[in-house]
Amino acid sequence: MSRRPAAVLCAKILVALPVFAGQPQPGAEKFTPAETSLFLSFRGTGRLYDDVAKSQFWTKFRTLPGILMLRMQLNQFLEQAEEYQLFVEEHGDLIASLQKLLREEASVVVPNESTEDFAKFIGCLYETVLAQEQLKQLKPEADAGARAALQKQTADAWKKLLEVRIPSIALVVKTGAPEALPTLKSLFSLMKRPEDEETDFPFVSKFTSSRHKGVTIETVAISLSDDARADAVDNLDLEDILPADAARALIKDLLDRYRQGFEINYAQSGGYCLISLCSDKKLLTELIDRQKAPEAETLVKKAEFAPLLEMMDGDVFSVAFIDTKAWGPAYNEHLSPLLVPLLDVLDRQDPDGDMLEPLRDQITMLDRVLAVYPKAIKFGGFVTVRDKGLLSRGFLKLDPAGAKELNKAMRDARFGHASVLELRNKKPKLLKLMPADVLLCSIDVNIDPAAHWANLSRVIDQWRPAAARIAPIKKRIDILDKYDKFVQANVLPKMGREMGVFIARAGELNTDQLPGQVAMLQGVPSPGLCIAVEALDAPGLRKAMKDLVVQINGDLLANEVPFEVELFTPEQYKGVEIQKLLIDLGKGFQPCYAVVHGFFVVATAPELVRKMIDTGAGGKSIAMNPRYRELPDIYREELMRMQFVDTEVGFEELKTLVRFGFKVAEAQVQTPEAGQEQLGMAMMMASIKTTLLQGLDCLKVIKCSGGCTWAEGDTIQARGRIRVIDLPKPADATATPAAGR
């Protein structure tokens, strides 16, 4: 007999072993219906809770002065709450069972049909509130025909709302314990009340049971007492705004609907506790059906879900999946049509337009963007695993035509990032200019300078009606408007597609020449902000900015007669001209701009520009930051956008700012004339300062975080990590996430 078949079989088993070892078994997704619009799952929450409870973070956090005080006050309150003490003593085992129930895995399932139910319910609710509000706003002398029409509209809206089906949501909890069902029944039994007992809270009116494919389904009916129903209806003031007959009929329908209440169905099957929050058992029976039929269509067999299965190669903490095909039509049919009547109601409440005018354009444009969003994003999701903190990987599957339509809608709406879904990877040149000591940095290779400028213009436009009533402000807005064409013609065309932002220590403030309490900020280490945009024509951009600054300054100071005014003063640094604002508060704050290694740079302090110049000339870049180097599997050479946060150093900077902030505040209350009240305030501020400083020390367990996105065909891939130094990976983790995935 040949040994070849046996050898082949052994080889296949050996090849498959790493897969079985490294790929955890799917959770609730293995029996979740394929037609699910939202799936969200958390796993290992009990182990995470235990790790946090044993961590240095929790040891320090629970002993903070402010936390100790809160714990003491809470304990005193609970000790005095006799009902609470009796409940804990009587139902301690039940509380422990509920805590145990949620330790392993808990998932939320929203089926496609419930997406429309949600939108329909919210839409009908808004429609009802709007109709009733319009009716209340009618003046007594209003036309009788108009009043009758609004009364009918209000009554119809209420009837429509009463006919809406309660959306189905399922909570799926993994449990190997047979006592899960009795635990839930014991919990609901605590809410059991006789139907004639008056209470203001919802209560369980009855229990029923049924069977489905050998599984017992328990049904709990939740109701309101007669008095509670009557009070709820009285608060609607229907008798004051509707004709008597219409009000009586509607009140009867409302009381009947309240009397019906709603149901909660739950069962235990296949090692899971299934809980359905709806008015029928349909979703629950669908979950049971798919547990019993391996060939049924479920999420794990859905092609759209496959990328997430590949990402589940470690100690999974969370899984999320969204399918947008049901969300778009639901929004456009039930929610979008309500924006116009909503704006009309707000119009009548704001006759001068102070509140609404700045928002009307924004709300309308946002509606246009939301209407096309589901056309651009077909589906997506992410998986988070525990690995020296949390590692997340995710994706968005796009429809190229829809993405173009969305980008156009965003550009028409003048939203700042009109190219948000432009699938173009590039090696960021700014990385070589980012100093090693950055606290935060963000780089994007797909910006649209014109869209960002349009976003700034939109902000000015929104407040133009209110500003027009204030002459001095109106004059300055008009002056800025005058240069809009100059910027579009001479500045924006000279800017490229790559932009970066970073925050780093800029130096110390110099405020000793300033009056009052501001002088006490002398020596504060000031974090500086720097924005860099790719310059396609560096000399032309430099000249255009000089011309713009001189013109605007001349107009503001010389009654709109341009003349040469030195608003900025130049500084030469290693062959680069840095234009610095004449306002000088030391190294910490002196706004400036320059063109550095092909990028137009605006910064709050020249020190940041000098750092970029030095870095580009061969100095230490962000690649040398020890925290950045702890995220090697996060960043790609070519990408769309990336972020990095050095939280370990950042929290130290915040501690310094907190100390100086309280130094100024304490000086205001600690005066020779201070009375008992001021002294008490000083003691309280000292306690708050200590709590904040020690709290920031606790947060230093978060060492750093970072992430990036890139395009693969018509899919946006994303990856991010939060590096934690105090919460080690559990020893029983199934596998280590693949590097570079």
XYZ file of C-alpha atoms in Angstrom:
741
model
C 0.000 0.000 0.000
C 1.351 3.415 -0.978
C 2.092 5.875 1.797
C 1.632 8.851 -0.507
C -2.081 9.540 0.336
C -1.285 9.464 4.071
C 1.670 11.786 3.578
C -0.452 14.185 1.565
C -3.135 14.113 4.244
C -0.584 14.834 6.998
C 0.851 17.717 4.961
C -2.601 19.245 4.522
C -3.273 18.964 8.256
C 0.042 20.607 9.095
C -0.670 23.442 6.671
C -4.123 23.928 8.120
C -3.029 23.922 11.780
C -1.875 27.573 11.837
C -5.157 28.597 10.308
C -7.176 26.773 12.948
C -4.911 28.054 15.697
C -4.835 31.652 14.560
C -8.377 32.088 13.273
C -10.893 32.276 16.142
C -14.297 30.778 15.594
C -16.888 33.341 14.407
C -19.253 34.665 17.025
C -22.870 35.687 16.592
C -22.201 36.594 12.941
C -22.298 32.887 12.073
C -26.088 32.823 12.568
C -26.945 36.497 11.966
C -29.163 36.892 8.854
C -27.325 38.058 5.732
C -29.872 40.851 5.254
C -28.550 42.839 8.199
C -27.891 46.564 7.909
C -25.936 46.936 11.173
C -23.981 44.401 13.214
C -21.933 45.421 16.256
C -20.202 42.939 18.537
C -17.945 43.181 21.604
C -15.920 40.221 22.857
C -13.830 39.497 25.901
C -15.241 42.466 27.804
C -14.955 40.560 31.064
C -11.249 39.912 30.544
C -10.725 43.556 29.600
C -12.526 44.606 32.775
C -10.272 42.320 34.830
C -7.126 43.666 33.134
C -8.150 47.266 33.794
C -9.003 46.446 37.414
C -5.483 45.025 37.919
C -3.675 47.765 35.985
C -1.493 50.591 37.270
C -3.935 52.985 35.612
C -6.846 51.866 37.782
C -4.679 51.685 40.912
C -3.735 55.351 40.452
C -7.090 56.536 39.114
C -9.216 55.185 41.977
C -6.999 56.976 44.541
C -7.219 60.435 42.940
C -8.504 63.013 45.483
C -11.505 63.907 43.354
C -12.372 60.252 42.688
C -11.975 59.356 46.363
C -14.395 62.165 47.241
C -16.932 60.980 44.660
C -16.644 57.393 45.882
C -17.152 58.528 49.474
C -20.230 60.586 48.547
C -21.652 57.710 46.493
C -21.106 55.229 49.314
C -22.784 57.588 51.784
C -25.758 57.975 49.433
C -26.086 54.213 48.905
C -25.793 53.501 52.618
C -28.717 55.884 53.231
C -30.781 54.425 50.373
C -32.669 51.712 52.233
C -34.441 50.400 49.121
C -31.120 49.971 47.338
C -29.562 48.148 50.296
C -32.554 45.842 50.569
C -32.443 45.164 46.824
C -28.719 44.265 46.929
C -29.182 42.028 49.947
C -32.183 40.281 48.447
C -31.003 39.995 44.839
C -27.211 39.851 45.101
C -27.099 36.518 43.257
C -29.183 37.966 40.420
C -26.834 40.963 40.062
C -23.819 38.610 39.952
C -25.524 36.459 37.302
C -26.254 39.489 35.103
C -22.642 40.652 35.356
C -21.451 37.165 34.421
C -23.844 37.089 31.469
C -22.164 40.057 29.733
C -18.519 39.034 30.211
C -17.870 36.983 27.079
C -19.614 38.317 23.965
C -22.486 40.724 23.315
C -23.765 41.709 19.859
C -26.436 44.011 18.438
C -28.268 43.034 15.235
C -30.396 45.441 13.181
C -32.051 43.805 10.128
C -32.544 45.687 6.852
C -36.298 46.064 7.330
C -35.767 47.719 10.712
C -33.656 50.425 9.084
C -36.731 51.719 7.290
C -38.788 51.268 10.457
C -36.339 53.466 12.362
C -36.387 56.176 9.697
C -40.164 55.949 9.397
C -40.651 56.237 13.149
C -38.310 59.241 13.459
C -39.870 60.823 10.380
C -43.423 60.379 11.650
C -42.438 61.657 15.076
C -40.871 64.798 13.566
C -43.880 65.252 11.297
C -46.217 65.040 14.272
C -44.227 67.486 16.391
C -43.892 69.937 13.492
C -47.594 69.839 12.656
C -48.543 70.369 16.295
C -46.000 73.182 16.660
C -47.332 74.944 13.550
C -50.824 74.710 15.006
C -49.695 76.189 18.332
C -48.021 79.106 16.548
C -51.254 80.153 14.821
C -52.519 83.465 16.108
C -56.108 83.647 17.457
C -57.199 85.826 14.529
C -55.850 83.326 11.942
C -58.080 82.215 9.071
C -60.500 79.458 10.101
C -59.751 77.447 6.962
C -56.001 77.508 7.638
C -56.600 76.433 11.241
C -58.868 73.550 10.174
C -56.266 72.368 7.638
C -53.504 72.355 10.281
C -55.762 70.577 12.767
C -56.455 67.844 10.218
C -52.728 67.642 9.398
C -51.909 67.228 13.101
C -54.523 64.526 13.656
C -53.403 62.646 10.515
C -49.781 62.850 11.626
C -50.646 61.319 14.991
C -52.620 58.492 13.345
C -49.716 57.829 10.983
C -47.308 57.680 13.922
C -49.539 55.175 15.748
C -49.446 52.854 12.738
C -45.646 52.719 12.562
C -44.197 49.319 13.416
C -41.748 49.228 16.316
C -38.272 48.537 14.846
C -36.755 45.139 15.601
C -33.405 44.973 17.368
C -31.759 41.843 18.718
C -29.235 41.594 21.534
C -27.234 38.369 21.270
C -25.199 37.363 24.336
C -22.891 34.361 24.414
C -23.297 32.225 27.495
C -22.479 28.644 28.260
C -24.361 28.825 31.540
C -27.764 27.103 31.612
C -29.040 29.656 34.137
C -29.139 32.525 31.589
C -32.850 32.101 30.893
C -33.849 31.864 34.576
C -31.670 34.913 35.295
C -33.556 37.025 32.755
C -36.894 35.721 33.967
C -35.956 36.638 37.543
C -35.005 40.121 36.368
C -38.329 40.679 34.612
C -40.204 39.178 37.557
C -38.990 42.106 39.652
C -41.007 44.367 37.311
C -44.210 42.298 37.628
C -47.206 44.294 38.843
C -50.950 43.625 38.971
C -52.712 45.492 36.144
C -54.772 47.525 38.598
C -51.736 48.706 40.612
C -50.864 52.312 39.866
C -47.243 53.164 39.057
C -45.551 55.821 36.968
C -43.047 53.348 35.523
C -43.435 50.670 32.824
C -44.117 47.258 34.338
C -44.465 43.633 33.267
C -48.133 42.786 32.910
C -47.817 39.128 31.891
C -45.486 36.277 30.863
C -46.156 33.814 28.049
C -44.121 31.013 26.476
C -44.008 29.380 23.058
C -41.855 26.850 21.209
C -39.970 27.194 17.934
C -37.937 24.272 16.575
C -37.453 22.866 20.042
C -36.443 26.197 21.603
C -38.542 27.857 24.317
C -39.273 31.524 23.630
C -40.296 33.592 26.632
C -42.416 36.697 25.954
C -42.715 39.583 28.381
C -45.485 42.169 27.929
C -44.475 45.688 29.079
C -47.340 48.059 29.923
C -48.236 51.348 31.598
C -50.861 51.807 34.288
C -54.127 53.592 33.453
C -53.087 56.717 35.363
C -49.655 56.803 33.719
C -51.272 56.453 30.282
C -53.749 59.222 31.047
C -51.001 61.533 32.318
C -48.909 60.910 29.214
C -51.822 61.783 26.928
C -52.814 64.846 28.978
C -49.324 66.284 28.558
C -49.861 66.386 24.776
C -52.487 69.179 25.137
C -54.552 67.694 22.294
C -57.851 69.065 23.665
C -56.435 72.603 23.487
C -55.444 72.498 19.815
C -57.916 70.098 18.153
C -61.698 70.164 17.785
C -63.428 68.297 20.604
C -64.535 65.273 18.507
C -61.119 64.879 16.846
C -59.329 65.223 20.192
C -61.541 62.582 21.868
C -61.034 60.116 18.999
C -57.276 60.629 18.960
C -56.998 60.338 22.744
C -58.912 57.034 22.611
C -56.521 55.708 19.934
C -53.502 56.815 21.956
C -54.781 55.178 25.159
C -55.473 51.950 23.253
C -51.967 52.006 21.765
C -50.379 52.665 25.148
C -52.477 49.852 26.622
C -51.050 47.414 24.066
C -47.540 48.231 25.262
C -44.750 46.258 23.636
C -43.081 42.896 23.979
C -39.618 41.611 24.761
C -38.899 38.092 23.536
C -35.934 36.059 24.691
C -34.624 32.527 24.349
C -31.486 30.461 24.906
C -30.170 28.482 21.960
C -26.819 27.273 20.655
C -24.866 28.665 23.594
C -26.342 32.154 23.146
C -29.020 34.127 24.905
C -31.178 35.839 22.243
C -33.176 38.930 23.200
C -35.477 40.675 20.715
C -36.788 44.174 21.435
C -39.835 44.438 19.172
C -43.524 43.636 18.896
C -43.187 40.147 17.415
C -40.921 37.096 17.429
C -39.854 37.286 13.788
C -36.238 38.360 14.314
C -35.786 35.911 17.177
C -37.111 32.974 15.138
C -34.862 33.968 12.207
C -31.818 33.781 14.484
C -32.919 30.367 15.773
C -33.607 29.137 12.212
C -30.068 29.999 11.124
C -28.601 28.286 14.173
C -30.471 25.131 13.217
C -29.712 25.293 9.467
C -25.971 25.551 8.623
C -26.793 26.047 4.944
C -28.806 29.227 5.637
C -27.619 32.596 4.359
C -25.768 34.364 7.163
C -23.253 37.188 7.533
C -20.255 34.842 7.451
C -21.399 33.574 4.034
C -21.959 37.070 2.695
C -19.229 38.212 0.291
C -19.358 41.739 1.731
C -18.479 40.380 5.198
C -15.498 38.307 3.992
C -12.836 41.039 4.514
C -13.769 41.218 8.193
C -13.299 37.454 8.607
C -9.752 37.837 7.293
C -9.099 40.560 9.872
C -10.184 38.326 12.780
C -6.729 36.828 13.208
C -6.078 37.778 16.820
C -7.715 38.291 20.174
C -10.836 39.985 18.817
C -12.312 42.766 20.929
C -14.943 44.239 18.584
C -16.484 43.701 15.160
C -18.685 46.146 13.258
C -20.391 45.869 9.858
C -22.757 48.268 8.087
C -24.612 47.792 4.807
C -25.862 51.149 3.514
C -28.249 49.966 0.800
C -31.171 50.176 3.223
C -30.126 53.458 4.832
C -30.181 55.703 1.755
C -33.770 55.084 0.599
C -34.986 55.243 4.209
C -33.405 58.668 4.749
C -34.567 60.101 1.426
C -38.151 58.867 1.842
C -38.831 59.557 5.500
C -36.388 62.169 6.826
C -35.234 64.455 4.029
C -38.763 65.776 3.194
C -39.096 67.130 6.743
C -36.248 69.652 6.533
C -38.251 72.363 4.733
C -41.186 72.372 7.224
C -38.665 72.226 10.089
C -36.913 75.335 8.763
C -40.282 77.049 8.322
C -41.167 76.456 11.988
C -37.775 77.788 13.067
C -38.337 80.803 10.820
C -41.452 81.773 12.761
C -39.626 81.371 16.081
C -36.758 83.574 14.831
C -38.344 86.537 12.990
C -35.070 88.509 12.837
C -33.155 85.593 11.344
C -30.328 85.841 13.877
C -30.445 82.144 14.704
C -31.672 80.512 11.506
C -29.989 82.359 8.666
C -26.465 81.218 9.530
C -27.754 77.607 9.675
C -30.304 77.410 6.860
C -27.728 77.044 4.086
C -25.693 74.574 6.114
C -28.708 72.377 6.948
C -29.874 72.364 3.336
C -26.439 71.506 1.991
C -25.954 68.791 4.605
C -29.230 67.242 3.483
C -27.954 67.103 -0.114
C -24.766 65.382 1.032
C -26.609 62.832 3.200
C -28.939 62.055 0.312
C -26.060 60.824 -1.874
C -23.814 59.377 0.838
C -25.277 55.833 0.591
C -24.681 55.927 -3.177
C -20.975 56.380 -2.544
C -20.426 53.933 0.325
C -21.889 50.486 -0.318
C -20.794 48.727 2.844
C -17.926 48.589 5.303
C -16.740 47.536 8.722
C -13.851 47.179 11.117
C -12.300 44.665 13.501
C -10.408 45.594 16.675
C -8.046 43.142 18.346
C -6.152 43.399 21.610
C -2.430 43.569 20.934
C -0.291 45.789 23.218
C -3.351 47.989 23.363
C -5.933 48.019 20.586
C -5.309 47.428 16.881
C -8.150 48.297 14.485
C -8.435 47.451 10.807
C -11.348 48.359 8.600
C -12.584 49.100 5.103
C -15.200 50.989 3.098
C -16.363 49.599 -0.233
C -17.193 52.433 -2.618
C -19.217 52.826 -5.735
C -16.912 54.921 -8.001
C -19.791 56.768 -9.677
C -21.442 57.425 -6.310
C -18.143 58.637 -4.859
C -17.829 61.193 -7.664
C -21.403 62.317 -7.052
C -20.717 62.664 -3.326
C -17.529 64.647 -3.934
C -19.476 66.975 -6.220
C -22.228 67.359 -3.615
C -19.657 68.191 -0.954
C -17.937 70.661 -3.261
C -21.285 72.305 -4.103
C -22.075 72.390 -0.378
C -18.684 74.013 0.187
C -17.690 71.454 2.779
C -14.014 71.708 3.604
C -12.847 68.330 2.327
C -14.424 67.905 -1.093
C -12.091 65.063 -2.105
C -12.811 62.860 0.905
C -13.469 59.799 -1.255
C -10.857 60.370 -3.953
C -8.983 57.074 -4.304
C -5.403 58.187 -4.835
C -2.351 56.974 -2.934
C 0.884 58.926 -2.734
C 4.098 58.881 -0.751
C 3.791 61.915 1.572
C 6.707 64.315 1.157
C 5.855 66.085 4.405
C 6.998 63.138 6.516
C 10.592 64.188 5.865
C 9.798 67.666 7.223
C 7.927 66.628 10.376
C 10.170 67.247 13.426
C 10.878 64.349 15.783
C 9.299 66.128 18.771
C 5.791 66.513 17.300
C 2.966 65.943 19.766
C 0.427 65.456 17.003
C 0.605 65.349 13.237
C -1.797 64.702 10.376
C -0.988 64.464 6.663
C -3.404 64.259 3.730
C -2.307 63.851 0.114
C -5.750 64.483 -1.430
C -6.861 67.913 -0.263
C -8.694 70.379 -2.451
C -7.411 73.908 -1.617
C -10.378 75.511 -3.366
C -12.803 73.493 -1.233
C -11.065 74.489 1.976
C -11.168 78.147 0.961
C -14.841 77.774 0.043
C -15.459 76.343 3.517
C -13.918 79.467 5.070
C -16.050 81.660 2.794
C -19.140 79.706 3.828
C -18.454 80.481 7.500
C -18.330 84.193 6.663
C -21.511 83.919 4.574
C -23.420 82.205 7.390
C -22.984 85.143 9.754
C -23.261 87.873 7.140
C -26.974 88.739 7.900
C -26.234 89.265 11.598
C -22.976 91.118 10.883
C -24.686 93.421 8.375
C -26.533 95.099 11.256
C -23.210 96.070 12.892
C -21.513 98.703 10.734
C -17.871 98.258 11.853
C -18.017 94.482 11.401
C -19.834 94.801 8.076
C -17.070 97.027 6.748
C -14.394 94.488 7.603
C -16.351 91.574 6.121
C -16.797 93.574 2.929
C -13.049 94.203 2.841
C -12.366 90.480 3.152
C -14.911 89.787 0.421
C -12.993 92.103 -1.887
C -9.974 89.809 -1.796
C -11.841 86.569 -2.366
C -11.257 86.813 -6.123
C -7.594 87.664 -5.548
C -7.114 84.481 -3.461
C -8.929 82.310 -5.986
C -6.951 83.739 -8.909
C -3.469 84.138 -7.388
C -3.127 81.899 -4.328
C -5.201 78.718 -4.648
C -3.921 77.713 -8.143
C -0.383 77.748 -6.757
C -1.234 75.219 -4.007
C -0.948 71.449 -4.416
C -2.865 68.471 -3.028
C -0.759 67.574 0.023
C -1.367 69.231 3.372
C -0.105 68.563 6.870
C -0.776 69.863 10.354
C 1.404 69.338 13.385
C 1.649 70.520 16.979
C 4.983 70.751 18.776
C 6.553 72.760 21.565
C 7.328 76.191 20.132
C 9.092 77.827 23.064
C 8.139 79.873 26.089
C 5.808 82.843 26.153
C 7.218 86.275 26.933
C 4.453 88.307 28.572
C 6.323 90.391 31.119
C 5.577 93.577 29.167
C 1.829 92.922 29.080
C -0.598 94.284 31.683
C -2.662 92.512 34.299
C -2.949 88.778 34.830
C -1.652 87.999 31.312
C 1.850 88.898 32.533
C 1.673 85.908 34.872
C 1.936 83.599 31.837
C 5.604 84.578 31.605
C 7.624 81.449 30.800
C 4.692 79.171 29.882
C 5.899 76.447 27.464
C 3.600 77.031 24.512
C 2.571 74.225 22.124
C 2.605 75.672 18.608
C 0.443 74.905 15.589
C 1.881 74.602 12.093
C -0.003 74.108 8.802
C 1.871 73.231 5.618
C 0.389 73.078 2.100
C 2.206 71.869 -0.980
C 3.418 74.805 -3.134
C 3.293 74.217 -6.892
C 4.807 77.645 -7.587
C 6.830 78.609 -4.518
C 8.116 82.031 -5.690
C 4.722 83.006 -7.089
C 2.945 81.901 -3.921
C 5.373 83.831 -1.725
C 4.823 87.007 -3.774
C 1.024 86.564 -3.833
C 0.891 86.227 -0.058
C 3.017 89.352 0.421
C 0.753 91.320 -1.900
C -2.354 90.054 -0.130
C -1.090 90.925 3.358
C -0.036 94.439 2.332
C -3.344 95.130 0.578
C -5.531 93.871 3.440
C -3.490 95.722 6.048
C -3.645 98.921 4.035
C -7.400 98.684 3.627
C -8.031 98.021 7.299
C -5.790 100.824 8.560
C -6.075 103.447 5.830
C -9.749 103.698 4.999
C -9.444 101.288 2.059
C -6.536 103.136 0.414
C -3.778 100.540 -0.122
C -0.274 101.608 0.804
C 2.907 99.896 1.967
C 2.616 98.909 5.615
C 5.092 96.566 7.268
C 2.725 94.214 9.042
C 5.339 91.461 8.933
C 9.060 91.612 9.480
C 11.400 89.224 7.631
C 13.943 86.843 9.133
C 16.520 84.872 7.176
C 17.182 81.358 8.461
C 19.461 79.045 6.508
C 18.481 80.652 3.222
C 14.725 80.699 3.922
C 12.821 83.946 4.469
C 10.378 83.742 7.387
C 7.808 86.531 7.519
C 6.948 87.187 11.195
C 4.032 89.217 12.527
C 5.135 92.293 14.450
C 3.261 91.014 17.536
C 5.928 89.209 19.530
C 5.217 87.205 22.695
C 8.567 85.464 22.680
C 9.328 82.120 21.074
C 5.970 80.765 22.162
C 3.753 82.971 19.995
C 4.580 85.043 16.936
C 2.490 84.106 13.868
C 4.531 83.756 10.692
C 4.666 82.190 7.238
C 7.329 80.932 4.857
C 7.946 78.603 1.939
C 9.946 75.593 3.181
C 11.229 72.820 0.916
C 8.324 73.185 -1.508
C 5.586 73.795 1.082
C 3.806 76.991 2.070
C 3.926 77.027 5.875
C 1.857 79.049 8.355
C 2.787 78.701 12.034
C 2.022 80.276 15.391
C 5.747 80.671 16.104
C 8.926 80.930 13.968
C 10.506 78.134 15.999
C 8.203 75.623 14.289
C 9.266 76.848 10.841
C 12.927 76.621 11.847
C 12.323 73.043 12.998
C 10.869 72.146 9.589
C 13.833 73.764 7.816
C 16.312 71.847 9.994
C 14.414 68.565 9.573
C 14.311 68.930 5.790
C 18.051 69.597 5.775
C 18.802 66.253 7.400
C 17.746 66.772 11.007
C 15.788 64.296 13.110
C 12.362 63.684 11.612
C 9.266 62.040 13.029
C 10.723 58.696 11.947
C 13.177 59.049 14.860
C 10.433 59.591 17.448
C 10.562 56.515 19.729
C 6.764 56.415 20.077
C 6.260 56.711 16.310
C 8.650 53.795 15.833
C 6.430 51.629 18.024
C 3.774 51.678 15.280
C 5.666 49.960 12.427
C 2.717 47.891 11.237
C 0.377 50.888 10.928
C 1.836 53.107 8.214
C 2.367 52.401 4.532
C 4.824 54.025 2.172
C 1.987 55.223 -0.094
C -1.285 56.289 1.483
C -4.141 58.797 1.405
C -3.935 60.206 4.927
C -2.202 59.457 8.218
C -2.228 60.629 11.835
C 0.074 60.246 14.839
C -0.349 61.350 18.460
C 2.476 61.196 21.012
C 0.273 60.999 24.077
C 3.079 60.142 26.497
C 4.809 63.496 25.909
C 1.551 65.309 25.176
C 0.152 64.622 28.641
C 3.358 66.023 30.172
C 2.846 69.223 28.156
C -0.752 69.403 29.365
C 0.418 69.077 32.962
C 2.654 72.123 32.489
C -0.224 74.136 31.031
C -2.516 73.059 33.885
C 0.030 74.269 36.453
C 0.334 77.687 34.818
C -3.415 77.976 34.302
C -4.084 77.383 37.981
C -1.232 79.720 38.902
C -3.128 82.578 37.243
C -6.500 81.511 38.683
C -5.173 81.081 42.217
C -3.556 84.531 42.122
C -6.979 86.071 41.573
C -8.389 84.639 44.815
C -5.287 84.593 47.021
C -5.047 88.303 47.767
C -4.326 90.104 51.077
C -7.999 91.081 51.237
C -9.209 87.536 50.617
C -12.061 86.497 52.860
C -13.276 83.080 53.952
C -15.079 82.514 50.651
C -11.956 83.227 48.585
C -9.845 80.963 50.807
C -12.360 78.165 50.371
C -12.260 78.712 46.625
C -8.453 78.507 46.695
C -8.570 75.190 48.572
C -11.072 73.771 46.101
C -8.935 74.902 43.148
C -5.862 73.276 44.716
C -7.774 69.988 45.002
C -8.941 70.210 41.378
C -5.407 70.932 40.210
C -4.041 67.910 42.073
C -6.766 65.705 40.609
C -6.092 66.918 37.068
C -2.334 66.479 37.335
C -2.598 62.999 38.816
C -5.300 62.118 36.276
C -2.979 63.063 33.427
C -0.341 60.819 35.006
C -2.854 57.957 34.879
C -3.568 58.579 31.195
C 0.123 58.254 30.373
C -0.463 54.493 30.156
C -1.658 55.388 26.639
C 1.754 55.745 25.071
C 0.833 56.780 21.529
C -1.703 56.257 18.771
C -1.720 56.433 15.008
C -3.571 55.440 11.888
C -3.675 55.686 8.132
C -5.968 55.063 5.167
C -5.144 53.990 1.638
C -6.944 52.870 -1.502
C -7.055 49.384 -2.991
C -9.130 49.518 -6.159
C -12.545 50.850 -5.179
C -11.993 50.122 -1.480
C -10.645 52.411 1.242
C -8.574 50.449 3.753
C -7.866 51.772 7.237
C -5.592 50.763 10.057
C -5.053 52.260 13.505
C -3.476 51.439 16.834
C -3.672 52.723 20.395
C -0.459 51.635 22.139
C -1.005 50.946 25.838
C 1.900 50.124 28.152
C -0.083 48.935 31.168
C -2.583 46.415 29.797
C -0.648 43.339 28.602
C -2.066 41.023 26.010
C -3.785 38.020 27.690
C -1.777 34.814 27.730
C -4.634 32.838 26.181
C -4.898 35.033 23.059
C -5.322 32.887 19.970
C -2.831 34.582 17.694
C -0.794 37.647 16.952
C -2.225 39.941 14.254
C -0.345 39.671 10.991
C 2.127 42.515 10.641
C 1.525 44.916 7.847
C -1.973 43.691 7.049
